[in-house]
Short mmCIF file of C-alpha atoms and ligand atoms in Angstrom, two decimals:
data_model
loop_
_atom_site.label_atom_id
_atom_site.label_comp_id
_atom_site.label_asym_id
_atom_site.label_seq_id
_atom_site.Cartn_x
_atom_site.Cartn_y
_atom_site.Cartn_z
CA MET A 104 16.03 5.51 -20.53
CA THR A 105 15.52 5.42 -24.01
CA THR A 106 12.52 3.35 -24.94
CA ASP A 107 14.67 1.03 -26.86
CA ARG A 108 15.66 -0.52 -23.86
CA ILE A 109 14.11 -2.90 -21.21
CA PHE A 110 15.31 -3.49 -17.80
CA ASN A 111 18.01 -6.08 -17.51
CA PHE A 112 18.10 -8.04 -14.51
CA SER A 113 20.89 -10.74 -15.60
CA ALA A 114 23.41 -12.16 -13.45
CA GLY A 115 25.91 -11.37 -15.93
CA PRO A 116 26.92 -10.21 -18.34
CA ALA A 117 24.69 -7.63 -16.60
CA ALA A 118 23.38 -4.63 -17.26
CA LEU A 119 26.17 -1.72 -17.81
CA PRO A 120 25.84 1.91 -17.35
CA GLU A 121 24.24 4.00 -19.82
CA ALA A 122 26.16 6.85 -19.81
CA VAL A 123 29.48 4.75 -20.26
CA LEU A 124 27.98 2.43 -23.37
CA ARG A 125 27.15 5.95 -25.27
CA LYS A 126 30.72 7.21 -24.43
CA ALA A 127 31.96 3.42 -25.84
CA GLN A 128 29.68 3.80 -28.80
CA GLU A 129 31.82 6.54 -30.07
CA ALA A 130 34.58 5.65 -29.00
CA ILE A 131 34.27 2.29 -30.87
CA TRP A 132 34.05 4.58 -33.82
CA ASN A 133 37.05 7.26 -33.13
CA VAL A 134 38.51 7.35 -29.28
CA ALA A 135 39.94 10.44 -27.85
CA GLY A 136 39.79 12.30 -31.43
CA SER A 137 42.55 9.79 -32.74
CA GLY A 138 40.45 9.06 -35.79
CA ILE A 139 40.89 5.32 -34.89
CA GLY A 140 38.35 3.47 -33.11
CA ILE A 141 39.48 1.80 -29.30
CA MET A 142 39.60 -1.78 -30.47
CA GLU A 143 41.65 -0.49 -33.61
CA HIS A 144 44.60 1.06 -31.62
CA SER A 145 47.57 -0.73 -30.78
CA HIS A 146 48.18 -1.70 -27.23
CA ARG A 147 51.75 -0.73 -27.56
CA GLY A 148 50.77 2.96 -28.68
CA LYS A 149 50.52 6.43 -26.71
CA VAL A 150 46.47 6.63 -27.03
CA PHE A 151 46.35 3.19 -25.30
CA ASP A 152 49.24 4.00 -23.01
CA ARG A 153 46.76 6.89 -21.74
CA ILE A 154 43.70 4.66 -21.62
CA ILE A 155 45.56 2.35 -19.10
CA ALA A 156 47.02 4.44 -16.96
CA GLU A 157 43.57 6.46 -16.54
CA ALA A 158 42.11 3.27 -15.95
CA GLU A 159 44.28 2.60 -13.19
CA GLU A 160 44.10 6.04 -11.76
CA SER A 161 40.31 5.75 -11.24
CA CYS A 162 40.74 2.42 -10.02
CA ARG A 163 43.08 3.07 -7.41
CA SER A 164 41.64 6.41 -6.43
CA LEU A 165 38.10 5.09 -5.69
CA ALA A 166 39.76 2.82 -2.93
CA ASP A 167 42.47 4.43 -1.91
CA ILE A 168 44.92 1.56 -3.16
CA PRO A 169 48.49 1.90 -1.52
CA ASP A 170 51.20 1.75 -3.27
CA ASN A 171 52.39 -1.80 -2.42
CA TYR A 172 49.40 -2.98 -4.66
CA ARG A 173 49.45 -3.55 -8.24
CA VAL A 174 46.41 -3.17 -10.35
CA LEU A 175 46.41 -5.90 -13.24
CA TYR A 176 44.09 -6.35 -15.85
CA LEU A 177 44.39 -10.40 -17.11
CA GLN A 178 42.23 -12.94 -19.01
CA GLY A 179 40.66 -16.46 -18.61
CA GLY A 180 37.66 -15.00 -15.87
CA ALA A 181 37.58 -15.32 -12.90
CA SER A 182 37.54 -19.25 -13.42
CA LEU A 183 41.52 -19.24 -14.08
CA GLN A 184 42.07 -17.14 -10.97
CA PHE A 185 40.65 -20.01 -9.35
CA ALA A 186 43.65 -21.89 -10.40
CA MET A 187 46.42 -19.01 -10.76
CA VAL A 188 46.01 -17.99 -7.03
CA PRO A 189 46.87 -21.44 -5.35
CA MET A 190 49.34 -22.13 -8.56
CA ASN A 191 51.22 -19.31 -7.67
CA LEU A 192 50.80 -19.55 -4.25
CA LEU A 193 50.22 -22.78 -2.50
CA GLY A 194 52.59 -25.22 -3.41
CA PRO A 195 52.36 -28.89 -2.65
CA ASP A 196 52.93 -29.47 0.74
CA ARG A 197 51.25 -26.20 2.24
CA THR A 198 47.53 -25.48 3.23
CA ALA A 199 45.30 -23.03 2.34
CA ASP A 200 41.94 -22.05 3.80
CA TYR A 201 38.70 -22.07 1.92
CA LEU A 202 35.32 -20.23 3.46
CA VAL A 203 32.64 -22.11 1.00
CA THR A 204 29.34 -19.97 0.70
CA GLY A 205 28.28 -21.32 -2.81
CA VAL A 206 29.17 -22.63 -6.02
CA TRP A 207 31.95 -20.56 -6.84
CA SER A 208 33.58 -21.16 -3.43
CA GLN A 209 33.03 -24.89 -4.34
CA LYS A 210 34.94 -24.44 -7.64
CA ALA A 211 37.88 -22.10 -6.29
CA VAL A 212 38.14 -25.03 -4.03
CA LYS A 213 37.86 -27.62 -6.90
CA GLU A 214 40.67 -26.28 -8.69
CA ALA A 215 43.22 -25.63 -5.56
CA LYS A 216 42.59 -29.42 -4.58
CA PRO A 217 44.92 -30.80 -7.38
CA ILE A 218 47.99 -28.13 -6.08
CA GLY A 219 48.02 -28.00 -2.47
CA LYS A 220 46.07 -29.17 0.62
CA VAL A 221 43.01 -27.34 0.99
CA HIS A 222 41.15 -27.03 4.75
CA ILE A 223 37.52 -25.97 3.99
CA ALA A 224 37.24 -23.74 7.30
CA VAL A 225 33.54 -23.66 7.47
CA SER A 226 30.65 -23.94 4.90
CA SER A 227 27.18 -23.26 4.64
CA GLU A 228 26.40 -25.92 2.07
CA SER A 229 24.03 -28.02 4.99
CA THR A 230 21.22 -25.11 4.36
CA ASN A 231 21.97 -24.78 0.92
CA PHE A 232 24.26 -21.68 1.32
CA ASP A 233 21.32 -19.76 2.43
CA ARG A 234 23.49 -17.63 4.81
CA ILE A 235 27.21 -16.30 5.17
CA PRO A 236 28.64 -18.00 8.58
CA GLN A 237 29.40 -16.63 11.98
CA PRO A 238 32.67 -15.90 12.63
CA SER A 239 32.50 -18.28 15.60
CA GLU A 240 32.00 -21.14 13.09
CA ILE A 241 35.20 -20.80 11.40
CA ARG A 242 37.72 -23.35 12.43
CA TYR A 243 41.54 -22.36 10.49
CA SER A 244 44.42 -24.79 10.15
CA PRO A 245 47.43 -24.34 11.66
CA SER A 246 48.81 -21.94 9.96
CA PRO A 247 47.26 -21.37 6.36
CA VAL A 248 49.29 -20.05 3.29
CA TYR A 249 46.00 -18.26 2.31
CA VAL A 250 42.18 -17.58 3.13
CA HIS A 251 39.94 -17.42 0.49
CA ILE A 252 36.28 -16.26 0.59
CA THR A 253 33.87 -15.37 -2.13
CA THR A 254 32.32 -12.20 -1.00
CA ASN A 255 29.45 -11.89 -2.90
CA ASN A 256 27.30 -15.23 -3.58
CA THR A 257 25.88 -14.48 -7.01
CA ILE A 258 23.74 -17.78 -7.31
CA PHE A 259 22.46 -18.01 -3.46
CA GLY A 260 21.85 -13.98 -2.84
CA THR A 261 24.45 -13.87 0.17
CA GLN A 262 26.98 -11.35 0.48
CA TRP A 263 29.71 -11.04 3.56
CA LYS A 264 29.27 -7.50 5.40
CA THR A 265 32.32 -7.19 6.54
CA GLU A 266 35.95 -9.59 6.60
CA PRO A 267 35.96 -12.26 8.75
CA PRO A 268 38.78 -12.49 11.04
CA VAL A 269 41.75 -13.90 9.65
CA PRO A 270 44.87 -16.02 11.66
CA GLY A 271 47.66 -13.54 12.24
CA GLY A 272 49.75 -13.15 8.71
CA ALA A 273 47.75 -15.12 6.54
CA PRO A 274 46.43 -12.83 3.46
CA LEU A 275 42.69 -12.94 2.81
CA ILE A 276 42.15 -13.31 -0.79
CA ALA A 277 38.96 -12.66 -2.34
CA ASP A 278 36.90 -13.50 -5.21
CA THR A 279 34.97 -10.42 -5.25
CA SER A 280 33.35 -10.70 -8.93
CA SER A 281 29.74 -10.02 -7.98
CA ASP A 282 30.20 -7.09 -5.42
CA MET A 283 33.34 -5.24 -6.89
CA TYR A 284 33.15 -1.24 -6.47
CA SER A 285 29.24 -1.73 -4.92
CA ARG A 286 30.88 -0.50 -1.57
CA PRO A 287 33.76 0.93 0.44
CA ILE A 288 36.21 -1.55 0.51
CA ASP A 289 39.96 -1.47 2.70
CA ILE A 290 42.51 -3.10 0.56
CA ARG A 291 44.86 -3.40 3.30
CA LYS A 292 42.73 -6.17 4.49
CA TYR A 293 43.77 -8.33 1.86
CA GLY A 294 46.51 -9.90 0.02
CA LEU A 295 44.52 -10.20 -3.30
CA ILE A 296 41.30 -9.68 -4.98
CA TYR A 297 40.05 -10.29 -8.41
CA ALA A 298 36.91 -9.88 -10.07
CA GLY A 299 35.78 -10.88 -13.49
CA ALA A 300 34.67 -7.66 -15.19
CA GLN A 301 31.09 -8.67 -16.86
CA LYS A 302 29.02 -7.93 -13.37
CA ASN A 303 29.66 -4.62 -11.99
CA LEU A 304 32.94 -3.28 -13.68
CA GLY A 305 32.16 -3.82 -17.71
CA PRO A 306 32.18 -6.38 -20.52
CA SER A 307 33.16 -9.92 -20.14
CA GLY A 308 36.76 -10.90 -20.97
CA VAL A 309 38.71 -9.08 -18.38
CA VAL A 310 39.30 -9.56 -14.73
CA LEU A 311 40.31 -7.13 -12.51
CA VAL A 312 43.64 -8.33 -9.80
CA ILE A 313 44.55 -5.71 -6.99
CA ILE A 314 47.55 -7.86 -5.65
CA ARG A 315 50.51 -6.80 -2.67
CA ASP A 316 53.88 -7.11 -4.04
CA ASP A 317 55.12 -9.65 -1.59
CA LEU A 318 52.74 -12.08 -3.15
CA ILE A 319 53.73 -11.39 -6.27
CA GLU A 320 57.72 -12.13 -5.41
CA ALA A 321 56.39 -15.13 -3.53
CA GLY A 322 54.70 -16.63 -6.42
CA ALA A 323 55.90 -20.01 -7.92
CA LYS A 324 58.63 -19.55 -10.55
CA ASN A 325 57.85 -22.84 -12.31
CA LEU A 326 54.83 -21.82 -14.03
CA PRO A 327 54.31 -21.04 -17.86
CA THR A 328 54.83 -16.93 -17.85
CA MET A 329 51.38 -16.11 -18.41
CA LEU A 330 50.45 -18.02 -15.54
CA GLN A 331 52.48 -16.41 -13.41
CA TYR A 332 51.29 -12.48 -11.60
CA ARG A 333 55.27 -11.46 -11.73
CA THR A 334 54.69 -11.40 -15.55
CA HIS A 335 51.78 -9.04 -15.55
CA ALA A 336 52.91 -7.09 -12.74
CA ALA A 337 56.37 -6.42 -14.35
CA GLU A 338 54.78 -5.63 -17.89
CA ASN A 339 52.04 -3.61 -16.72
CA SER A 340 49.05 -6.17 -18.09
CA LEU A 341 51.43 -5.50 -21.70
CA TYR A 342 53.21 -8.66 -21.72
CA ASN A 343 50.85 -9.95 -24.20
CA THR A 344 47.87 -8.07 -26.09
CA PRO A 345 45.24 -7.41 -23.03
CA PRO A 346 41.64 -7.10 -23.57
CA THR A 347 41.78 -3.47 -24.91
CA PHE A 348 38.11 -2.93 -25.21
CA GLY A 349 37.70 -4.12 -21.68
CA ILE A 350 40.07 -1.92 -20.23
CA TYR A 351 39.15 1.16 -21.63
CA PHE A 352 35.39 -0.09 -20.92
CA MET A 353 36.58 -0.92 -16.99
CA GLY A 354 38.37 2.48 -16.86
CA GLU A 355 35.01 4.05 -18.04
CA VAL A 356 32.97 2.91 -15.52
CA PHE A 357 35.09 4.02 -12.72
CA LYS A 358 35.18 6.90 -13.75
CA TRP A 359 31.35 6.83 -13.67
CA ILE A 360 31.49 5.58 -10.65
CA GLN A 361 33.49 8.72 -9.61
CA SER A 362 30.75 10.84 -11.04
CA GLN A 363 28.66 9.04 -9.25
CA GLY A 364 29.90 10.17 -5.77
CA GLY A 365 32.59 7.17 -5.42
CA LEU A 366 31.86 4.11 -3.16
CA SER A 367 30.15 5.10 -0.86
CA ALA A 368 27.72 6.78 -2.77
CA MET A 369 27.54 3.66 -4.96
CA ALA A 370 26.76 1.83 -1.62
CA GLU A 371 23.79 4.22 -0.40
CA HIS A 372 22.17 3.95 -4.04
CA ASN A 373 22.77 0.16 -4.06
CA GLU A 374 21.42 -0.34 -0.23
CA SER A 375 18.11 1.69 -0.99
CA LYS A 376 17.68 -0.24 -3.95
CA ALA A 377 17.73 -3.78 -2.67
CA GLY A 378 16.19 -1.99 0.28
CA LEU A 379 13.09 -1.17 -1.79
CA LEU A 380 13.03 -5.18 -3.04
CA TYR A 381 13.49 -6.75 0.60
CA ASP A 382 10.93 -4.71 2.49
CA TYR A 383 8.83 -5.84 0.21
CA LEU A 384 9.46 -9.42 0.41
CA ASP A 385 8.98 -9.10 4.14
CA SER A 386 5.62 -7.62 3.65
CA SER A 387 4.31 -10.40 1.16
CA ASP A 388 2.86 -13.78 1.89
CA PHE A 389 2.97 -14.92 -1.52
CA PHE A 390 6.58 -14.11 -2.44
CA ARG A 391 9.43 -14.96 0.29
CA GLY A 392 13.21 -14.59 0.17
CA THR A 393 15.33 -17.40 0.32
CA VAL A 394 18.25 -16.16 2.19
CA GLN A 395 18.57 -15.19 6.06
CA ARG A 396 18.27 -11.65 6.96
CA ASP A 397 21.90 -11.23 7.86
CA SER A 398 22.91 -12.67 5.19
CA ARG A 399 21.18 -10.82 2.80
CA SER A 400 23.08 -9.43 -0.79
CA LEU A 401 22.71 -6.31 -2.03
CA MET A 402 23.76 -7.30 -5.79
CA ASN A 403 21.47 -10.39 -5.95
CA VAL A 404 18.60 -10.54 -4.79
CA CYS A 405 16.88 -14.29 -4.58
CA PHE A 406 13.34 -15.07 -4.14
CA ARG A 407 10.43 -17.73 -4.71
CA ALA A 408 6.66 -17.51 -5.40
CA PRO A 409 4.04 -19.93 -3.82
CA THR A 410 4.59 -22.80 -6.51
CA GLU A 411 6.41 -23.61 -9.51
CA GLU A 412 3.66 -22.86 -11.50
CA LEU A 413 3.10 -19.61 -10.57
CA GLU A 414 6.69 -18.67 -10.66
CA THR A 415 7.02 -19.74 -14.24
CA LYS A 416 4.17 -17.65 -14.74
CA PHE A 417 5.86 -14.47 -13.24
CA ILE A 418 8.58 -14.95 -15.14
CA ASN A 419 6.80 -15.05 -18.45
CA GLU A 420 4.44 -12.30 -17.60
CA ALA A 421 7.71 -10.07 -16.52
CA THR A 422 9.50 -10.56 -19.25
CA LYS A 423 6.73 -9.15 -21.38
CA ARG A 424 6.48 -6.14 -19.23
CA GLY A 425 10.23 -5.54 -19.96
CA LEU A 426 11.74 -7.00 -17.06
CA ASP A 427 13.99 -9.43 -18.21
CA GLY A 428 16.36 -11.67 -16.79
CA LEU A 429 14.63 -12.80 -13.53
CA LYS A 430 15.07 -16.72 -13.65
CA GLY A 431 16.84 -17.92 -10.62
CA HIS A 432 19.92 -20.15 -11.15
CA ARG A 433 18.43 -23.89 -11.49
CA SER A 434 20.46 -24.77 -7.91
CA VAL A 435 18.08 -22.33 -5.90
CA GLY A 436 15.15 -22.15 -8.40
CA GLY A 437 12.38 -19.43 -8.30
CA MET A 438 13.86 -15.90 -9.30
CA ARG A 439 16.57 -13.79 -9.07
CA ALA A 440 17.19 -9.91 -9.62
CA SER A 441 20.67 -8.76 -10.13
CA ILE A 442 20.66 -5.27 -9.51
CA TYR A 443 24.47 -3.99 -9.46
CA ASN A 444 25.58 -0.66 -9.93
CA ALA A 445 24.50 0.15 -12.96
CA CYS A 446 21.33 -1.07 -12.42
CA PRO A 447 18.94 2.03 -11.81
CA ARG A 448 16.82 2.57 -9.23
CA GLU A 449 13.50 3.39 -11.65
CA ALA A 450 14.37 -0.73 -12.68
CA VAL A 451 13.98 -2.07 -9.12
CA GLU A 452 10.53 0.35 -8.86
CA ALA A 453 9.67 -0.91 -11.95
CA LEU A 454 9.97 -4.75 -10.50
CA VAL A 455 8.34 -4.28 -7.12
CA ARG A 456 5.22 -2.73 -9.00
CA PHE A 457 4.82 -5.70 -11.05
CA MET A 458 5.48 -8.18 -8.62
CA LYS A 459 2.77 -6.25 -5.94
CA GLU A 460 0.33 -6.63 -9.10
CA PHE A 461 1.03 -9.90 -10.04
CA GLU A 462 0.52 -10.97 -6.15
CA ARG A 463 -2.83 -9.34 -6.21
CA ALA A 464 -4.01 -11.19 -9.17
CA ASN A 465 -3.02 -14.30 -8.32
CA ARG A 466 -3.43 -14.84 -4.59
CA ALA A 467 -6.44 -16.48 -5.20
CA GLU A 468 -4.91 -19.25 -7.43
CA ALA A 469 -2.33 -19.38 -4.59
CA ALA A 470 -4.49 -19.84 -1.76
CA ARG A 471 -6.15 -22.85 -3.51
CA THR A 472 -2.79 -24.54 -3.55
C1 PLP B 879 30.45 -14.88 -12.41
C2 PLP B 879 31.20 -15.23 -11.16
C3 PLP B 879 32.43 -15.98 -11.47
C4 PLP B 879 32.70 -16.82 -12.79
O1 PLP B 879 33.35 -15.72 -13.62
P1 PLP B 879 34.05 -16.00 -15.06
O2 PLP B 879 34.78 -14.98 -15.24
O3 PLP B 879 32.79 -16.77 -15.49
O4 PLP B 879 34.79 -17.23 -14.83
C5 PLP B 879 33.43 -16.35 -10.47
N1 PLP B 879 32.85 -15.79 -9.34
C6 PLP B 879 32.08 -15.52 -8.96
C7 PLP B 879 31.41 -14.71 -7.54
C8 PLP B 879 30.93 -14.95 -9.93
O5 PLP B 879 29.51 -14.13 -9.54
#
């Protein structure tokens, strides 16, 4: 790490791989020896053609994406996917099932409700989303058009460890915004995956969508052109001007993941990083994790200190030490360390070191309360 950069634990936009930032710096000036910066190239020119094709190639090879799936780069964030999914696939008389495990799932439900029938097959809201439900708790509707999950709950710090069982024939649709390509993923188990780039994949402004051909074909046709998946599939994400820089950057992140050893290496790196924090939380009687053990996210680690005063003090002192972005989301309080793919192990080591120091220095004060 260069000395002018600090450790960034922000939930999103989040830290990006340094090697990619350096390369992008050059590409902004002059990409691929073209004499023109990446943001200045026509999206219909040869240089960008190659960039988008290479991005797709790397994206596909990372997860061995089968030929009957399309890789699309869209705009409007994951939030527009909350609406595009039901607009294309739900229809007024059919029912879609949602597994509700946090604020982002709730937002997905909110967008689907005006479009068709929504069945909440399970929710962990009663315990403030501190866990991922057991498969035995899920109650599906008789024949859902699709089943929607949020694979990693960015705000609450929980993560599905495996896909839930889904009724036969119903495509599984997943918001993977905050854990996309943080571990191996079997695309064949899904009908559609979407991920806003700004947590694990690149800058904000581009959304990765991986969708199976039959769902593109099944999509509603009475929608504005831009809101139909088929438009973007038919035009290779070039129906209108795509987010060219975001696509370039994501492509470089995919290559970076390959250079690190691919998705299983990423998973190992993430497990070991998160393990450092969780092991310390388990051993501490000062700090405590906020979610149930078997539901812990490897991407967002949420924890509390004994009092809110100590939490404010912790966050302020951490910031002074160059440990930034640790304030938890207001619906959970406390602290959250977001440690996506690009977060180096040294960042987590520095955080744990500081937590130990803070615990020692403030134990007496905590005992008085
Ligand atoms: C950040 C996030 C979103 C929202 O993404 P936008 O790109 O801001 O719309 C949706 N879902 C999850 C799981 C997220 O982490």
